[in-house]
Amino acid sequence: MQLSILDLAPVCEGSDTTQAFANMLDLAQFAEGWGYHRYWLAEHHNMPGIASAATAVLIGHVAGGTKRIRVGSGGIMLPNHSPLQVAEQFGTLVSLYPDRIDLGLGRAPGTDQPTARALRRYFDSADQFPQDVRELLHYFEPAQAGQAVRAVPGAGIPVPVWLLGSSLFGARLAAALGLPYAFASHFAPDAMDQALAVYRAEFRPSQYLTAPYAVLGLNVVAAESEAEAKRLFTTQQQSFVNLRRGKPGLIPPPIDDIEAFWEPHEKIGVQSALACAVVGDQRQVSEGLAAFVARHKPDELILTANIYDHAARKRSFGLAMQAWRDAKIA
């Protein structure tokens, strides 16, 4: 099994996007050195603490600053774009970095409704997602004589396409199209087991994939001690509370007492959203990873860690890989 990373290019309090992008590339290079398989970036908009809005641009930056690790989108929110534009962008990326680029596609807007309307301008295209995915796949096929519209670059370029989701909708579509599937269990785990079962049961082999391939997202925060890991994890917990309060902001530093920060109902909601989390020292993370894999049997794990301090974030991913190897899963 492979271990990968999902990054949001977090912008921390007291910092800015320039530093966020420097940290992003540094983490990608660090991850490559540790043997992580993929480094994915996620499209979000109008969120001060997430700088990965221009996802394709950042993918090119990370791919240009690394040598082997696969770089991709986890994901591009297709309703925000025309399929042709996405085909051209990723046809360009694969031409620049052959055999290293992944195109993960999502159906959600990656933002609030006013911003979604600003992005889509004239119509809401989320309901057209299956048709848009098929159109996008078509643009990657070799161009035919007389074809009126083609992706240049893009046509005839093998761009690996993934579907992302947090419900049965994406699982069924990925299965019907014979595409690999990534489930957003790191923030919306409720339908995870059912979606995996549906995807595997309904999967149809295709020119893209002969057998189902499922990736699960997992929050992993590792530190030298359980207490320190739990303290680092309060950054993510605070961010989720702030988002639910309608006050998204920069990524906050960790706090000593999360219980004093949230209300009881907020605690329940955040713990439910972040139920797929492994937090602790190296031994605890090793045991947690092994237990998660044994229970859900993914083909790959993609880890995320929204940690305030960049050095601590790198250390967490390093400890996580050590823990992964200790668990004898790799």
GROMACS .gro file of C-alpha atoms in nm:
model
  330
    1MET     CA    1   0.000   0.000   0.000
    2GLN     CA    2   0.104   0.355  -0.069
    3LEU     CA    3   0.085   0.657   0.161
    4SER     CA    4   0.011   1.003   0.017
    5ILE     CA    5  -0.052   1.362   0.134
    6LEU     CA    6  -0.339   1.605   0.081
    7ASP     CA    7  -0.243   1.970   0.128
    8LEU     CA    8  -0.456   2.287   0.139
    9ALA     CA    9  -0.164   2.534   0.139
   10PRO     CA   10  -0.272   2.663   0.483
   11VAL     CA   11  -0.224   3.031   0.563
   12CYS     CA   12  -0.150   3.065   0.933
   13GLU     CA   13  -0.211   3.359   1.164
   14GLY     CA   14   0.087   3.592   1.148
   15SER     CA   15   0.182   3.469   0.801
   16ASP     CA   16   0.075   3.521   0.439
   17THR     CA   17   0.022   3.334   0.112
   18THR     CA   18   0.382   3.379   0.001
   19GLN     CA   19   0.501   3.191   0.307
   20ALA     CA   20   0.221   2.936   0.265
   21PHE     CA   21   0.343   2.854  -0.085
   22ALA     CA   22   0.704   2.829   0.033
   23ASN     CA   23   0.592   2.589   0.306
   24MET     CA   24   0.389   2.392   0.053
   25LEU     CA   25   0.687   2.328  -0.173
   26ASP     CA   26   0.913   2.254   0.121
   27LEU     CA   27   0.664   1.998   0.253
   28ALA     CA   28   0.631   1.837  -0.091
   29GLN     CA   29   1.009   1.801  -0.118
   30PHE     CA   30   1.020   1.661   0.235
   31ALA     CA   31   0.741   1.416   0.150
   32GLU     CA   32   0.923   1.302  -0.162
   33GLY     CA   33   1.233   1.231   0.046
   34TRP     CA   34   1.027   1.022   0.288
   35GLY     CA   35   0.875   0.814   0.010
   36TYR     CA   36   0.522   0.949  -0.002
   37HIS     CA   37   0.350   0.848  -0.326
   38ARG     CA   38   0.131   1.149  -0.412
   39TYR     CA   39   0.102   1.512  -0.313
   40TRP     CA   40  -0.246   1.645  -0.384
   41LEU     CA   41  -0.382   1.998  -0.352
   42ALA     CA   42  -0.749   2.086  -0.304
   43GLU     CA   43  -0.946   2.367  -0.465
   44HIS     CA   44  -1.117   2.604  -0.220
   45HIS     CA   45  -1.235   2.962  -0.265
   46ASN     CA   46  -1.304   3.262  -0.042
   47MET     CA   47  -1.138   3.094   0.258
   48PRO     CA   48  -0.864   3.311   0.413
   49GLY     CA   49  -0.682   3.013   0.564
   50ILE     CA   50  -0.663   2.807   0.242
   51ALA     CA   51  -0.447   2.933  -0.045
   52SER     CA   52  -0.496   2.652  -0.299
   53ALA     CA   53  -0.765   2.824  -0.511
   54ALA     CA   54  -0.554   2.826  -0.829
   55THR     CA   55  -0.495   2.453  -0.795
   56ALA     CA   56  -0.350   2.379  -1.139
   57VAL     CA   57  -0.097   2.661  -1.100
   58LEU     CA   58   0.022   2.523  -0.767
   59ILE     CA   59   0.041   2.169  -0.905
   60GLY     CA   60   0.280   2.296  -1.171
   61HIS     CA   61   0.487   2.475  -0.907
   62VAL     CA   62   0.514   2.166  -0.687
   63ALA     CA   63   0.587   1.934  -0.979
   64GLY     CA   64   0.858   2.170  -1.099
   65GLY     CA   65   1.020   2.169  -0.755
   66THR     CA   66   1.019   1.791  -0.710
   67LYS     CA   67   1.147   1.498  -0.913
   68ARG     CA   68   0.951   1.177  -0.852
   69ILE     CA   69   0.644   1.225  -0.635
   70ARG     CA   70   0.309   1.232  -0.816
   71VAL     CA   71   0.135   1.569  -0.791
   72GLY     CA   72  -0.233   1.628  -0.848
   73SER     CA   73  -0.567   1.770  -0.749
   74GLY     CA   74  -0.770   1.643  -0.464
   75GLY     CA   75  -0.954   1.791  -0.629
   76ILE     CA   76  -1.055   2.026  -0.905
   77MET     CA   77  -1.417   2.124  -0.845
   78LEU     CA   78  -1.542   2.062  -1.196
   79PRO     CA   79  -1.867   2.264  -1.172
   80ASN     CA   80  -1.649   2.574  -1.132
   81HIS     CA   81  -1.479   2.519  -1.470
   82SER     CA   82  -1.550   2.420  -1.826
   83PRO     CA   83  -1.430   2.067  -1.908
   84LEU     CA   84  -1.231   2.202  -2.200
   85GLN     CA   85  -1.033   2.440  -1.980
   86VAL     CA   86  -0.953   2.164  -1.732
   87ALA     CA   87  -0.846   1.934  -2.017
   88GLU     CA   88  -0.613   2.204  -2.151
   89GLN     CA   89  -0.465   2.277  -1.808
   90PHE     CA   90  -0.394   1.915  -1.723
   91GLY     CA   91  -0.290   1.829  -2.075
   92THR     CA   92  -0.032   2.102  -2.029
   93LEU     CA   93   0.076   1.971  -1.689
   94VAL     CA   94   0.118   1.614  -1.813
   95SER     CA   95   0.313   1.740  -2.114
   96LEU     CA   96   0.548   1.921  -1.877
   97TYR     CA   97   0.569   1.644  -1.617
   98PRO     CA   98   0.491   1.309  -1.785
   99ASP     CA   99   0.367   1.022  -1.565
  100ARG     CA  100   0.353   1.243  -1.254
  101ILE     CA  101   0.019   1.428  -1.267
  102ASP     CA  102  -0.320   1.319  -1.128
  103LEU     CA  103  -0.652   1.489  -1.201
  104GLY     CA  104  -0.900   1.438  -0.917
  105LEU     CA  105  -1.247   1.579  -0.980
  106GLY     CA  106  -1.507   1.688  -0.727
  107ARG     CA  107  -1.872   1.792  -0.754
  108ALA     CA  108  -1.892   2.032  -0.458
  109PRO     CA  109  -1.823   2.404  -0.509
  110GLY     CA  110  -1.541   2.415  -0.256
  111THR     CA  111  -1.684   2.735  -0.112
  112ASP     CA  112  -2.000   2.912   0.005
  113GLN     CA  113  -2.300   2.972  -0.218
  114PRO     CA  114  -2.236   3.343  -0.299
  115THR     CA  115  -1.882   3.256  -0.407
  116ALA     CA  116  -2.008   2.957  -0.605
  117ARG     CA  117  -2.238   3.190  -0.795
  118ALA     CA  118  -1.948   3.429  -0.857
  119LEU     CA  119  -1.739   3.142  -0.993
  120ARG     CA  120  -2.005   2.991  -1.217
  121ARG     CA  121  -2.150   3.326  -1.316
  122TYR     CA  122  -2.439   3.233  -1.540
  123PHE     CA  123  -2.567   2.894  -1.427
  124ASP     CA  124  -2.533   2.625  -1.163
  125SER     CA  125  -2.363   2.334  -1.332
  126ALA     CA  126  -2.332   2.092  -1.039
  127ASP     CA  127  -2.625   1.887  -1.171
  128GLN     CA  128  -2.433   1.844  -1.497
  129PHE     CA  129  -2.136   1.682  -1.323
  130PRO     CA  130  -2.168   1.334  -1.481
  131GLN     CA  131  -2.199   1.485  -1.830
  132ASP     CA  132  -1.907   1.719  -1.759
  133VAL     CA  133  -1.689   1.428  -1.648
  134ARG     CA  134  -1.769   1.235  -1.965
  135GLU     CA  135  -1.698   1.543  -2.176
  136LEU     CA  136  -1.364   1.590  -2.001
  137LEU     CA  137  -1.269   1.226  -2.055
  138HIS     CA  138  -1.358   1.269  -2.422
  139TYR     CA  139  -1.113   1.560  -2.458
  140PHE     CA  140  -0.830   1.331  -2.348
  141GLU     CA  141  -0.910   1.081  -2.623
  142PRO     CA  142  -0.713   1.108  -2.950
  143ALA     CA  143  -0.870   1.375  -3.169
  144GLN     CA  144  -1.076   1.248  -3.461
  145ALA     CA  145  -1.077   1.384  -3.816
  146GLY     CA  146  -1.329   1.663  -3.838
  147GLN     CA  147  -1.357   1.705  -3.459
  148ALA     CA  148  -1.473   2.064  -3.413
  149VAL     CA  149  -1.341   2.119  -3.060
  150ARG     CA  150  -1.029   1.958  -2.923
  151ALA     CA  151  -0.807   2.018  -2.621
  152VAL     CA  152  -0.466   2.149  -2.723
  153PRO     CA  153  -0.276   2.022  -2.535
  154GLY     CA  154  -0.485   1.742  -2.398
  155ALA     CA  155  -0.608   1.532  -2.688
  156GLY     CA  156  -0.436   1.194  -2.688
  157ILE     CA  157  -0.251   1.266  -2.363
  158PRO     CA  158  -0.296   1.002  -2.089
  159VAL     CA  159  -0.415   1.208  -1.792
  160PRO     CA  160  -0.514   0.985  -1.497
  161VAL     CA  161  -0.861   1.097  -1.385
  162TRP     CA  162  -1.001   1.027  -1.038
  163LEU     CA  163  -1.342   1.094  -0.889
  164LEU     CA  164  -1.369   1.234  -0.539
  165GLY     CA  165  -1.671   1.224  -0.316
  166SER     CA  166  -1.831   1.198   0.025
  167SER     CA  167  -2.156   1.025  -0.074
  168LEU     CA  168  -2.292   0.736  -0.277
  169PHE     CA  169  -2.331   0.961  -0.582
  170GLY     CA  170  -1.958   0.981  -0.652
  171ALA     CA  171  -1.905   0.617  -0.565
  172ARG     CA  172  -2.165   0.504  -0.819
  173LEU     CA  173  -2.035   0.737  -1.090
  174ALA     CA  174  -1.674   0.626  -1.037
  175ALA     CA  175  -1.786   0.263  -1.052
  176ALA     CA  176  -1.991   0.318  -1.369
  177LEU     CA  177  -1.704   0.493  -1.547
  178GLY     CA  178  -1.437   0.253  -1.422
  179LEU     CA  179  -1.234   0.527  -1.252
  180PRO     CA  180  -1.034   0.529  -0.928
  181TYR     CA  181  -1.221   0.679  -0.634
  182ALA     CA  182  -1.109   0.890  -0.337
  183PHE     CA  183  -1.345   0.932  -0.042
  184ALA     CA  184  -1.333   1.245   0.177
  185SER     CA  185  -1.335   1.054   0.504
  186HIS     CA  186  -1.101   1.311   0.661
  187PHE     CA  187  -1.390   1.556   0.702
  188ALA     CA  188  -1.714   1.374   0.601
  189PRO     CA  189  -1.684   1.011   0.710
  190ASP     CA  190  -2.050   0.918   0.762
  191ALA     CA  191  -2.105   0.735   0.432
  192MET     CA  192  -1.753   0.595   0.399
  193ASP     CA  193  -1.820   0.225   0.447
  194GLN     CA  194  -2.136   0.227   0.238
  195ALA     CA  195  -1.972   0.424  -0.042
  196LEU     CA  196  -1.675   0.186  -0.052
  197ALA     CA  197  -1.907  -0.113  -0.067
  198VAL     CA  198  -2.113   0.040  -0.348
  199TYR     CA  199  -1.804   0.140  -0.546
  200ARG     CA  200  -1.651  -0.206  -0.524
  201ALA     CA  201  -1.975  -0.392  -0.592
  202GLU     CA  202  -2.078  -0.182  -0.893
  203PHE     CA  203  -1.735  -0.125  -1.048
  204ARG     CA  204  -1.710  -0.187  -1.421
  205PRO     CA  205  -1.364  -0.246  -1.570
  206SER     CA  206  -1.269   0.020  -1.823
  207GLN     CA  207  -0.986   0.140  -2.041
  208TYR     CA  208  -0.872   0.340  -1.738
  209LEU     CA  209  -0.880   0.075  -1.467
  210THR     CA  210  -0.935  -0.301  -1.460
  211ALA     CA  211  -1.025  -0.331  -1.089
  212PRO     CA  212  -1.159  -0.088  -0.827
  213TYR     CA  213  -0.904   0.132  -0.656
  214ALA     CA  214  -1.016   0.329  -0.351
  215VAL     CA  215  -0.827   0.592  -0.152
  216LEU     CA  216  -0.939   0.714   0.191
  217GLY     CA  217  -0.853   1.046   0.351
  218LEU     CA  218  -0.729   1.037   0.710
  219ASN     CA  219  -0.630   1.307   0.959
  220VAL     CA  220  -0.298   1.210   1.115
  221VAL     CA  221  -0.116   1.420   1.373
  222ALA     CA  222   0.198   1.268   1.519
  223ALA     CA  223   0.437   1.412   1.777
  224GLU     CA  224   0.688   1.298   2.036
  225SER     CA  225   0.411   1.256   2.292
  226GLU     CA  226   0.037   1.199   2.288
  227ALA     CA  227  -0.019   1.523   2.478
  228GLU     CA  228   0.173   1.727   2.222
  229ALA     CA  229  -0.007   1.561   1.930
  230LYS     CA  230  -0.344   1.636   2.086
  231ARG     CA  231  -0.237   1.996   2.138
  232LEU     CA  232  -0.130   2.028   1.773
  233PHE     CA  233  -0.465   1.881   1.666
  234THR     CA  234  -0.650   2.168   1.837
  235THR     CA  235  -0.557   2.386   1.538
  236GLN     CA  236  -0.775   2.171   1.312
  237GLN     CA  237  -1.050   2.151   1.571
  238GLN     CA  238  -1.058   2.529   1.611
  239SER     CA  239  -1.069   2.577   1.234
  240PHE     CA  240  -1.373   2.351   1.203
  241VAL     CA  241  -1.553   2.532   1.485
  242ASN     CA  242  -1.477   2.872   1.331
  243LEU     CA  243  -1.607   2.752   0.994
  244ARG     CA  244  -1.931   2.630   1.150
  245ARG     CA  245  -1.966   2.962   1.331
  246GLY     CA  246  -1.950   3.135   0.993
  247LYS     CA  247  -1.615   3.290   1.076
  248PRO     CA  248  -1.353   3.120   0.859
  249GLY     CA  249  -1.016   3.280   0.910
  250LEU     CA  250  -0.645   3.216   0.908
  251ILE     CA  251  -0.519   2.891   1.060
  252PRO     CA  252  -0.496   2.945   1.439
  253PRO     CA  253  -0.216   2.834   1.668
  254PRO     CA  254  -0.284   2.539   1.898
  255ILE     CA  255  -0.431   2.592   2.243
  256ASP     CA  256  -0.390   2.406   2.570
  257ASP     CA  257  -0.760   2.364   2.650
  258ILE     CA  258  -0.992   2.292   2.357
  259GLU     CA  259  -1.277   2.228   2.600
  260ALA     CA  260  -1.280   2.596   2.693
  261PHE     CA  261  -1.301   2.692   2.326
  262TRP     CA  262  -1.604   2.502   2.195
  263GLU     CA  263  -1.961   2.459   2.308
  264PRO     CA  264  -2.091   2.106   2.375
  265HIS     CA  265  -2.290   2.092   2.050
  266GLU     CA  266  -1.989   2.220   1.856
  267LYS     CA  267  -1.772   1.951   2.010
  268ILE     CA  268  -2.013   1.680   1.898
  269GLY     CA  269  -2.024   1.813   1.542
  270VAL     CA  270  -1.648   1.851   1.507
  271GLN     CA  271  -1.572   1.513   1.659
  272SER     CA  272  -1.816   1.356   1.414
  273ALA     CA  273  -1.659   1.534   1.114
  274LEU     CA  274  -1.306   1.446   1.228
  275ALA     CA  275  -1.387   1.092   1.340
  276CYS     CA  276  -1.130   0.954   1.095
  277ALA     CA  277  -0.826   1.079   1.282
  278VAL     CA  278  -0.517   0.921   1.431
  279VAL     CA  279  -0.350   1.144   1.688
  280GLY     CA  280  -0.063   1.047   1.916
  281ASP     CA  281   0.299   0.945   1.939
  282GLN     CA  282   0.469   0.719   1.684
  283ARG     CA  283   0.353   0.395   1.848
  284GLN     CA  284  -0.007   0.515   1.878
  285VAL     CA  285  -0.009   0.635   1.518
  286SER     CA  286   0.132   0.302   1.401
  287GLU     CA  287  -0.144   0.116   1.584
  288GLY     CA  288  -0.407   0.360   1.462
  289LEU     CA  289  -0.303   0.329   1.099
  290ALA     CA  290  -0.300  -0.049   1.120
  291ALA     CA  291  -0.645  -0.056   1.278
  292PHE     CA  292  -0.792   0.184   1.022
  293VAL     CA  293  -0.655  -0.017   0.730
  294ALA     CA  294  -0.768  -0.346   0.879
  295ARG     CA  295  -1.120  -0.217   0.926
  296HIS     CA  296  -1.176  -0.032   0.597
  297LYS     CA  297  -0.928  -0.201   0.361
  298PRO     CA  298  -0.843   0.093   0.134
  299ASP     CA  299  -0.601   0.053  -0.153
  300GLU     CA  300  -0.419   0.369  -0.046
  301LEU     CA  301  -0.430   0.627   0.232
  302ILE     CA  302  -0.398   1.002   0.179
  303LEU     CA  303  -0.306   1.187   0.496
  304THR     CA  304  -0.381   1.543   0.590
  305ALA     CA  305  -0.257   1.744   0.888
  306ASN     CA  306  -0.355   2.106   0.942
  307ILE     CA  307  -0.078   2.193   1.188
  308TYR     CA  308   0.007   2.555   1.267
  309ASP     CA  309   0.385   2.531   1.297
  310HIS     CA  310   0.552   2.426   0.972
  311ALA     CA  311   0.839   2.242   1.141
  312ALA     CA  312   0.592   2.049   1.357
  313ARG     CA  313   0.386   1.968   1.048
  314LYS     CA  314   0.687   1.824   0.869
  315ARG     CA  315   0.783   1.631   1.180
  316SER     CA  316   0.432   1.489   1.199
  317PHE     CA  317   0.444   1.358   0.843
  318GLY     CA  318   0.788   1.211   0.904
  319LEU     CA  319   0.671   1.033   1.218
  320ALA     CA  320   0.360   0.917   1.033
  321MET     CA  321   0.571   0.750   0.765
  322GLN     CA  322   0.789   0.587   1.030
  323ALA     CA  323   0.474   0.467   1.204
  324TRP     CA  324   0.339   0.335   0.873
  325ARG     CA  325   0.653   0.129   0.822
  326ASP     CA  326   0.639   0.006   1.181
  327ALA     CA  327   0.283  -0.112   1.119
  328LYS     CA  328   0.421  -0.336   0.840
  329ILE     CA  329   0.150  -0.222   0.598
  330ALA     CA  330   0.369  -0.060   0.335
   0.00000   0.00000   0.00000
